[in-house]
Amino acid sequence: MKAEIITIGTELLLGQIVDTNSQWIAERLAEMGIDLYYKTTVGDNVGRLKEVLEQSVERADLVITTGGLGPTQDDITREVVAEALNRDLIKNEAALEEIKSYFSETGRQMTENNITQSFLPKGSQIISNDNGTAPGFLIDSEEIILASVPGVPLEMKAMISDFIIPYLQEEHKLDKEVIQSRVIKTCGIGESSLEDKIDDILREQTNPTIAPLASQGEVKIRLTAKANSEEQAQQLIAAKEEELKKRIGDYIYGYDDDTLEGVVANLLWEQELTVATAESCTGGLIGDRLTKVPGSSRYFERGVISYSNQAKMDLLGVTAETLEEYGAVSAETAQEMACGIRDRAGVDIGLATTGIAGPGGGTEEKPVGLVYLALATDDGVEVHKKIFKGHRRRVKYLTSQIILNLLRKSLF
Amino acid sequence: MKAEIITIGTELLLGQIVDTNSQWIAERLAEMGIDLYYKTTVGDNVGRLKEVLEQSVERADLVITTGGLGPTQDDITREVVAEALNRDLIKNEAALEEIKSYFSETGRQMTENNITQSFLPKGSQIISNDNGTAPGFLIDSEEIILASVPGVPLEMKAMISDFIIPYLQEEHKLDKEVIQSRVIKTCGIGESSLEDKIDDILREQTNPTIAPLASQGEVKIRLTAKANSEEQAQQLIAAKEEELKKRIGDYIYGYDDDTLEGVVANLLWEQELTVATAESCTGGLIGDRLTKVPGSSRYFERGVISYSNQAKMDLLGVTAETLEEYGAVSAETAQEMACGIRDRAGVDIGLATTGIAGPGGGTEEKPVGLVYLALATDDGVEVHKKIFKGHRRRVKYLTSQIILNLLRKSLF
């Protein structure tokens, strides 16, 4: 099966946004063993979009378009797909119902131009949109399989994962060579140290390929295997993964879509432990991450964002003496914060952060990026000192990453 | 001048990397007033690249290609450009000299296949590469202006900035038409309602163009003007902006790189007001956003993440009666939370959120997505009820967006 992607939107041609959609779709197609031959970006222009569509329909078996499904005048995808395929654009009652119920459920006002979103090329199957107003659609004919989804990444991804991929797999029995990947996620080690540890494995890579990729506060390793079946590809990956685990197992916190907070949540859940946070420099970020996970009320009891010294004393029992003698950014304060929140919340584990996120507030003795992290448990309290480089948001994020990783390691 | 970009590389079609090059080039073209009509991505395949090149040369005045200039067998750009333009591929002595000197300067060993990098289509001007081995080239003929640069972003950017842009400006007397944009950021109104309010302005748009773009919890409006000078373009934008402000001024919170939290921070700062948060369903996200802004300790005193009922009573003084009679997710609880944090922190403004972020925990009476938001000030307390659709992270984010917008509006 030969595929093409068409991304639609003048903002893409003006360079106002980076097209990450087509990369994501390309990856999904590769995983299914579908060959992607071309990606084309075209603006909100009827004539040019029509030409591009006609050419793709001519060349390919499968065309996926993104963008141009909104309610505004420059959203032309529905209309031009209909033209390019010589189909009428007709009101799709199911689509209209979906749009109506989206508005009634969210208590928002539906306007006249939302109705235009229910006009789809004749013969379209509607692709539901749980995250917005624009329904997608799929046409499966002798001539072409064509699917149009919105440009909003969240909406696009849900439609491809939940509808288009299952549809293609079921209706068009895909076989042949498959590509499978697995991402190993590590925390607590830098990219070059990690590469050093697996240098020979990296040099000898063939199938699967092994690609380390550093991102904020973690290093991912992508294993990609080609084989005649999904099972075979997974076996190739599993074998290489075992080899890697022997070298860097301590740093691995998860795989693929795992998040550090999700992994921590599962560990807390399994061990029936509760946690509370006392955040200064992170400002609520750790609480936010711990509560991103559904069901977080089972392990997260409370948090305190003790930004001022007064709050540290009122809510955590940090003493005025400690603050005066060592300062708010100190190992002593971090320790009292972690113990204070643990005691007062009556939880198993107390976490605390205090530091200088910058860009202001640094001194020679206590530079910007200096952070103390503390973890209080039944066994006592451990305090770590870190100095992070970079801007404010990075310091906050790295702090949250390190403390979640400390929490993870304490749960083994 | 009509332009096209062709990005070349099978890794792009496998989704292994995101193409940020074409966005960067697109921005540069827009700044020069060159119209970009298409971007095409194609793999390292002679036949398909040739077709794409021929089509672009036919349609456009200027074609820029990235990628495929390396020394390996799958680097086919030099050869296929020569074929598509019916030119011989000949050894370019200047290019060979550059490659040799790059190797001698970096102390690396030159291999046989590096010599192939010096074979360029006849009539090419070489584009020096200070950052790598692959020279780029430019062909300027009656038929087409075609420039080929490497896919490595650093090398590509240097060639475009240092050679291609000055070349085009000097040799092709671009009448210095410039494109300027301004993004107006709104919150508290959906895309279609907003468009309804400015329907006639949208329909009559010419220069500047006006493009609404919805993203999570906000709608942006991009104004893009073309003119002979930056100043003129800015005047065109300012005039249209005034017109828009009369219709939708209430919803506008900022411009371009402004963030809602940044705007709120400035208002708090100017008015010397302090704020504290009591978060339940948002789990610390509001605190995190308020403390993303440098200097946030001047207005943010503390926050409480009162996830459990016990925490709501302990830290905010919510009464057991209220929790029992109305539940944790209720207008009454939200109100007591906002007043409680305001009183206890001794701040000017107290913010509170309580809701059901999902996916579990919903009932018929209190569905997933139900959120109460409260804002307590000197003037009393206002409570708002919202029902958001979507997944957990979306519910949290939209809640934080709405309450920051309420805070912003309260500061006028």
PDB file of N, CA, C and O in Angstrom, chain B residues 270-318:
ATOM      1  N   GLU B 270       2.033  45.461  38.765  1.00  0.00           N
ATOM      2  CA  GLU B 270       1.725  46.894  38.657  1.00  0.00           C
ATOM      3  C   GLU B 270       0.832  47.373  39.790  1.00  0.00           C
ATOM      4  O   GLU B 270       0.989  48.473  40.299  1.00  0.00           O
ATOM      5  N   GLN B 271      -0.119  46.519  40.144  1.00  0.00           N
ATOM      6  CA  GLN B 271      -1.097  46.942  41.159  1.00  0.00           C
ATOM      7  C   GLN B 271      -0.680  46.515  42.554  1.00  0.00           C
ATOM      8  O   GLN B 271      -1.438  46.689  43.510  1.00  0.00           O
ATOM      9  N   GLU B 272       0.504  45.950  42.646  1.00  0.00           N
ATOM     10  CA  GLU B 272       1.042  45.502  43.927  1.00  0.00           C
ATOM     11  C   GLU B 272       0.053  44.644  44.702  1.00  0.00           C
ATOM     12  O   GLU B 272      -0.209  44.864  45.889  1.00  0.00           O
ATOM     13  N   LEU B 273      -0.494  43.672  43.991  1.00  0.00           N
ATOM     14  CA  LEU B 273      -1.444  42.756  44.617  1.00  0.00           C
ATOM     15  C   LEU B 273      -0.807  41.379  44.781  1.00  0.00           C
ATOM     16  O   LEU B 273       0.075  40.999  44.004  1.00  0.00           O
ATOM     17  N   THR B 274      -1.270  40.655  45.773  1.00  0.00           N
ATOM     18  CA  THR B 274      -0.750  39.299  45.999  1.00  0.00           C
ATOM     19  C   THR B 274      -1.867  38.284  45.830  1.00  0.00           C
ATOM     20  O   THR B 274      -3.049  38.592  45.980  1.00  0.00           O
ATOM     21  N   VAL B 275      -1.454  37.067  45.528  1.00  0.00           N
ATOM     22  CA  VAL B 275      -2.420  36.021  45.229  1.00  0.00           C
ATOM     23  C   VAL B 275      -1.984  34.715  45.886  1.00  0.00           C
ATOM     24  O   VAL B 275      -0.785  34.503  46.130  1.00  0.00           O
ATOM     25  N   ALA B 276      -2.961  33.885  46.220  1.00  0.00           N
ATOM     26  CA  ALA B 276      -2.665  32.539  46.710  1.00  0.00           C
ATOM     27  C   ALA B 276      -3.697  31.590  46.112  1.00  0.00           C
ATOM     28  O   ALA B 276      -4.797  32.018  45.744  1.00  0.00           O
ATOM     29  N   THR B 277      -3.330  30.334  45.979  1.00  0.00           N
ATOM     30  CA  THR B 277      -4.192  29.382  45.279  1.00  0.00           C
ATOM     31  C   THR B 277      -4.593  28.212  46.170  1.00  0.00           C
ATOM     32  O   THR B 277      -3.811  27.760  46.999  1.00  0.00           O
ATOM     33  N   ALA B 278      -5.814  27.741  45.945  1.00  0.00           N
ATOM     34  CA  ALA B 278      -6.288  26.516  46.594  1.00  0.00           C
ATOM     35  C   ALA B 278      -6.778  25.603  45.486  1.00  0.00           C
ATOM     36  O   ALA B 278      -7.828  25.842  44.900  1.00  0.00           O
ATOM     37  N   GLU B 279      -5.961  24.623  45.151  1.00  0.00           N
ATOM     38  CA  GLU B 279      -6.270  23.801  43.978  1.00  0.00           C
ATOM     39  C   GLU B 279      -6.672  22.400  44.379  1.00  0.00           C
ATOM     40  O   GLU B 279      -6.003  21.751  45.166  1.00  0.00           O
ATOM     41  N   SER B 280      -7.749  21.940  43.786  1.00  0.00           N
ATOM     42  CA  SER B 280      -8.044  20.533  43.949  1.00  0.00           C
ATOM     43  C   SER B 280      -7.808  19.841  42.599  1.00  0.00           C
ATOM     44  O   SER B 280      -6.722  19.343  42.351  1.00  0.00           O
ATOM     45  N   CYS B 281      -8.764  19.910  41.687  1.00  0.00           N
ATOM     46  CA  CYS B 281      -8.623  19.137  40.447  1.00  0.00           C
ATOM     47  C   CYS B 281      -7.410  19.549  39.617  1.00  0.00           C
ATOM     48  O   CYS B 281      -6.874  18.736  38.867  1.00  0.00           O
ATOM     49  N   THR B 282      -6.974  20.792  39.707  1.00  0.00           N
ATOM     50  CA  THR B 282      -5.834  21.217  38.888  1.00  0.00           C
ATOM     51  C   THR B 282      -4.502  20.751  39.469  1.00  0.00           C
ATOM     52  O   THR B 282      -3.479  20.776  38.780  1.00  0.00           O
ATOM     53  N   GLY B 283      -4.490  20.341  40.728  1.00  0.00           N
ATOM     54  CA  GLY B 283      -3.345  19.616  41.290  1.00  0.00           C
ATOM     55  C   GLY B 283      -2.015  20.371  41.334  1.00  0.00           C
ATOM     56  O   GLY B 283      -0.962  19.747  41.433  1.00  0.00           O
ATOM     57  N   GLY B 284      -2.023  21.683  41.223  1.00  0.00           N
ATOM     58  CA  GLY B 284      -0.770  22.428  41.287  1.00  0.00           C
ATOM     59  C   GLY B 284      -0.450  23.149  39.986  1.00  0.00           C
ATOM     60  O   GLY B 284       0.494  23.935  39.917  1.00  0.00           O
ATOM     61  N   LEU B 285      -1.253  22.890  38.970  1.00  0.00           N
ATOM     62  CA  LEU B 285      -0.979  23.475  37.655  1.00  0.00           C
ATOM     63  C   LEU B 285      -1.072  25.004  37.664  1.00  0.00           C
ATOM     64  O   LEU B 285      -0.276  25.690  37.012  1.00  0.00           O
ATOM     65  N   ILE B 286      -2.031  25.533  38.417  1.00  0.00           N
ATOM     66  CA  ILE B 286      -2.167  27.000  38.466  1.00  0.00           C
ATOM     67  C   ILE B 286      -0.944  27.613  39.153  1.00  0.00           C
ATOM     68  O   ILE B 286      -0.383  28.596  38.685  1.00  0.00           O
ATOM     69  N   GLY B 287      -0.524  26.985  40.258  1.00  0.00           N
ATOM     70  CA  GLY B 287       0.698  27.442  40.925  1.00  0.00           C
ATOM     71  C   GLY B 287       1.886  27.364  39.990  1.00  0.00           C
ATOM     72  O   GLY B 287       2.701  28.292  39.890  1.00  0.00           O
ATOM     73  N   ASP B 288       1.986  26.251  39.280  1.00  0.00           N
ATOM     74  CA  ASP B 288       3.092  26.085  38.329  1.00  0.00           C
ATOM     75  C   ASP B 288       3.084  27.190  37.288  1.00  0.00           C
ATOM     76  O   ASP B 288       4.125  27.795  36.996  1.00  0.00           O
ATOM     77  N   ARG B 289       1.927  27.510  36.758  1.00  0.00           N
ATOM     78  CA  ARG B 289       1.853  28.551  35.730  1.00  0.00           C
ATOM     79  C   ARG B 289       2.158  29.926  36.316  1.00  0.00           C
ATOM     80  O   ARG B 289       2.872  30.720  35.694  1.00  0.00           O
ATOM     81  N   LEU B 290       1.626  30.207  37.487  1.00  0.00           N
ATOM     82  CA  LEU B 290       1.886  31.524  38.093  1.00  0.00           C
ATOM     83  C   LEU B 290       3.357  31.694  38.458  1.00  0.00           C
ATOM     84  O   LEU B 290       3.863  32.808  38.506  1.00  0.00           O
ATOM     85  N   THR B 291       4.042  30.584  38.709  1.00  0.00           N
ATOM     86  CA  THR B 291       5.456  30.687  39.089  1.00  0.00           C
ATOM     87  C   THR B 291       6.396  30.423  37.907  1.00  0.00           C
ATOM     88  O   THR B 291       7.594  30.295  38.087  1.00  0.00           O
ATOM     89  N   LYS B 292       5.844  30.342  36.716  1.00  0.00           N
ATOM     90  CA  LYS B 292       6.701  30.239  35.526  1.00  0.00           C
ATOM     91  C   LYS B 292       7.334  31.586  35.219  1.00  0.00           C
ATOM     92  O   LYS B 292       8.300  31.671  34.471  1.00  0.00           O
ATOM     93  N   VAL B 293       6.729  32.632  35.725  1.00  0.00           N
ATOM     94  CA  VAL B 293       7.153  33.986  35.385  1.00  0.00           C
ATOM     95  C   VAL B 293       8.259  34.416  36.354  1.00  0.00           C
ATOM     96  O   VAL B 293       8.082  34.323  37.564  1.00  0.00           O
ATOM     97  N   PRO B 294       9.390  34.867  35.834  1.00  0.00           N
ATOM     98  CA  PRO B 294      10.460  35.341  36.718  1.00  0.00           C
ATOM     99  C   PRO B 294       9.950  36.431  37.667  1.00  0.00           C
ATOM    100  O   PRO B 294       9.172  37.289  37.254  1.00  0.00           O
ATOM    101  N   GLY B 295      10.377  36.361  38.917  1.00  0.00           N
ATOM    102  CA  GLY B 295       9.951  37.373  39.879  1.00  0.00           C
ATOM    103  C   GLY B 295       8.602  37.067  40.505  1.00  0.00           C
ATOM    104  O   GLY B 295       8.009  37.932  41.159  1.00  0.00           O
ATOM    105  N   SER B 296       8.121  35.832  40.334  1.00  0.00           N
ATOM    106  CA  SER B 296       6.767  35.510  40.787  1.00  0.00           C
ATOM    107  C   SER B 296       6.604  35.601  42.303  1.00  0.00           C
ATOM    108  O   SER B 296       5.491  35.723  42.795  1.00  0.00           O
ATOM    109  N   SER B 297       7.722  35.569  43.034  1.00  0.00           N
ATOM    110  CA  SER B 297       7.579  35.640  44.497  1.00  0.00           C
ATOM    111  C   SER B 297       7.054  37.002  44.942  1.00  0.00           C
ATOM    112  O   SER B 297       6.607  37.146  46.065  1.00  0.00           O
ATOM    113  N   ARG B 298       7.065  37.972  44.048  1.00  0.00           N
ATOM    114  CA  ARG B 298       6.516  39.280  44.415  1.00  0.00           C
ATOM    115  C   ARG B 298       5.002  39.275  44.506  1.00  0.00           C
ATOM    116  O   ARG B 298       4.426  40.144  45.178  1.00  0.00           O
ATOM    117  N   TYR B 299       4.344  38.383  43.807  1.00  0.00           N
ATOM    118  CA  TYR B 299       2.868  38.384  43.862  1.00  0.00           C
ATOM    119  C   TYR B 299       2.286  37.049  44.319  1.00  0.00           C
ATOM    120  O   TYR B 299       1.158  36.987  44.774  1.00  0.00           O
ATOM    121  N   PHE B 300       3.052  35.970  44.208  1.00  0.00           N
ATOM    122  CA  PHE B 300       2.527  34.665  44.608  1.00  0.00           C
ATOM    123  C   PHE B 300       3.017  34.321  46.005  1.00  0.00           C
ATOM    124  O   PHE B 300       4.215  34.166  46.219  1.00  0.00           O
ATOM    125  N   GLU B 301       2.083  34.207  46.957  1.00  0.00           N
ATOM    126  CA  GLU B 301       2.492  34.007  48.336  1.00  0.00           C
ATOM    127  C   GLU B 301       2.578  32.531  48.671  1.00  0.00           C
ATOM    128  O   GLU B 301       3.562  32.060  49.231  1.00  0.00           O
ATOM    129  N   ARG B 302       1.545  31.802  48.345  1.00  0.00           N
ATOM    130  CA  ARG B 302       1.537  30.354  48.606  1.00  0.00           C
ATOM    131  C   ARG B 302       0.419  29.684  47.835  1.00  0.00           C
ATOM    132  O   ARG B 302      -0.467  30.347  47.298  1.00  0.00           O
ATOM    133  N   GLY B 303       0.467  28.393  47.832  1.00  0.00           N
ATOM    134  CA  GLY B 303      -0.626  27.623  47.257  1.00  0.00           C
ATOM    135  C   GLY B 303      -0.863  26.390  48.086  1.00  0.00           C
ATOM    136  O   GLY B 303       0.033  25.929  48.807  1.00  0.00           O
ATOM    137  N   VAL B 304      -2.066  25.878  47.980  1.00  0.00           N
ATOM    138  CA  VAL B 304      -2.381  24.641  48.674  1.00  0.00           C
ATOM    139  C   VAL B 304      -3.005  23.713  47.645  1.00  0.00           C
ATOM    140  O   VAL B 304      -3.857  24.138  46.872  1.00  0.00           O
ATOM    141  N   ILE B 305      -2.507  22.480  47.591  1.00  0.00           N
ATOM    142  CA  ILE B 305      -3.129  21.491  46.718  1.00  0.00           C
ATOM    143  C   ILE B 305      -3.949  20.583  47.629  1.00  0.00           C
ATOM    144  O   ILE B 305      -3.439  19.621  48.202  1.00  0.00           O
ATOM    145  N   SER B 306      -5.191  20.961  47.799  1.00  0.00           N
ATOM    146  CA  SER B 306      -6.024  20.278  48.797  1.00  0.00           C
ATOM    147  C   SER B 306      -6.767  19.138  48.127  1.00  0.00           C
ATOM    148  O   SER B 306      -7.938  19.234  47.824  1.00  0.00           O
ATOM    149  N   TYR B 307      -6.018  18.070  47.904  1.00  0.00           N
ATOM    150  CA  TYR B 307      -6.581  16.962  47.128  1.00  0.00           C
ATOM    151  C   TYR B 307      -7.598  16.172  47.941  1.00  0.00           C
ATOM    152  O   TYR B 307      -8.652  15.831  47.452  1.00  0.00           O
ATOM    153  N   SER B 308      -7.277  15.903  49.191  1.00  0.00           N
ATOM    154  CA  SER B 308      -8.200  15.123  50.032  1.00  0.00           C
ATOM    155  C   SER B 308      -9.154  16.083  50.750  1.00  0.00           C
ATOM    156  O   SER B 308      -8.888  17.280  50.893  1.00  0.00           O
ATOM    157  N   ASN B 309     -10.266  15.542  51.226  1.00  0.00           N
ATOM    158  CA  ASN B 309     -11.188  16.353  52.028  1.00  0.00           C
ATOM    159  C   ASN B 309     -10.508  16.844  53.298  1.00  0.00           C
ATOM    160  O   ASN B 309     -10.723  17.970  53.741  1.00  0.00           O
ATOM    161  N   GLN B 310      -9.688  15.960  53.880  1.00  0.00           N
ATOM    162  CA  GLN B 310      -8.993  16.333  55.104  1.00  0.00           C
ATOM    163  C   GLN B 310      -8.146  17.586  54.873  1.00  0.00           C
ATOM    164  O   GLN B 310      -8.139  18.504  55.686  1.00  0.00           O
ATOM    165  N   ALA B 311      -7.445  17.603  53.726  1.00  0.00           N
ATOM    166  CA  ALA B 311      -6.605  18.767  53.411  1.00  0.00           C
ATOM    167  C   ALA B 311      -7.465  20.024  53.246  1.00  0.00           C
ATOM    168  O   ALA B 311      -7.069  21.119  53.653  1.00  0.00           O
ATOM    169  N   LYS B 312      -8.633  19.858  52.654  1.00  0.00           N
ATOM    170  CA  LYS B 312      -9.528  21.023  52.476  1.00  0.00           C
ATOM    171  C   LYS B 312      -9.936  21.584  53.833  1.00  0.00           C
ATOM    172  O   LYS B 312     -10.047  22.799  54.006  1.00  0.00           O
ATOM    173  N   MET B 313     -10.158  20.705  54.791  1.00  0.00           N
ATOM    174  CA  MET B 313     -10.538  21.178  56.126  1.00  0.00           C
ATOM    175  C   MET B 313      -9.317  21.743  56.865  1.00  0.00           C
ATOM    176  O   MET B 313      -9.358  22.850  57.387  1.00  0.00           O
ATOM    177  N   ASP B 314      -8.227  20.970  56.885  1.00  0.00           N
ATOM    178  CA  ASP B 314      -7.016  21.376  57.623  1.00  0.00           C
ATOM    179  C   ASP B 314      -6.452  22.700  57.135  1.00  0.00           C
ATOM    180  O   ASP B 314      -6.098  23.574  57.926  1.00  0.00           O
ATOM    181  N   LEU B 315      -6.294  22.801  55.815  1.00  0.00           N
ATOM    182  CA  LEU B 315      -5.488  23.892  55.276  1.00  0.00           C
ATOM    183  C   LEU B 315      -6.307  25.090  54.822  1.00  0.00           C
ATOM    184  O   LEU B 315      -5.766  26.170  54.609  1.00  0.00           O
ATOM    185  N   LEU B 316      -7.627  24.883  54.633  1.00  0.00           N
ATOM    186  CA  LEU B 316      -8.443  25.974  54.081  1.00  0.00           C
ATOM    187  C   LEU B 316      -9.645  26.301  54.949  1.00  0.00           C
ATOM    188  O   LEU B 316     -10.339  27.284  54.695  1.00  0.00           O
ATOM    189  N   GLY B 317      -9.915  25.463  55.922  1.00  0.00           N
ATOM    190  CA  GLY B 317     -11.063  25.719  56.784  1.00  0.00           C
ATOM    191  C   GLY B 317     -12.401  25.430  56.141  1.00  0.00           C
ATOM    192  O   GLY B 317     -13.428  25.950  56.583  1.00  0.00           O
ATOM    193  N   VAL B 318     -12.409  24.615  55.097  1.00  0.00           N
ATOM    194  CA  VAL B 318     -13.696  24.178  54.554  1.00  0.00           C
ATOM    195  C   VAL B 318     -14.365  23.339  55.646  1.00  0.00           C
ATOM    196  O   VAL B 318     -13.717  22.528  56.309  1.00  0.00           O
TER     197      VAL B 318
END
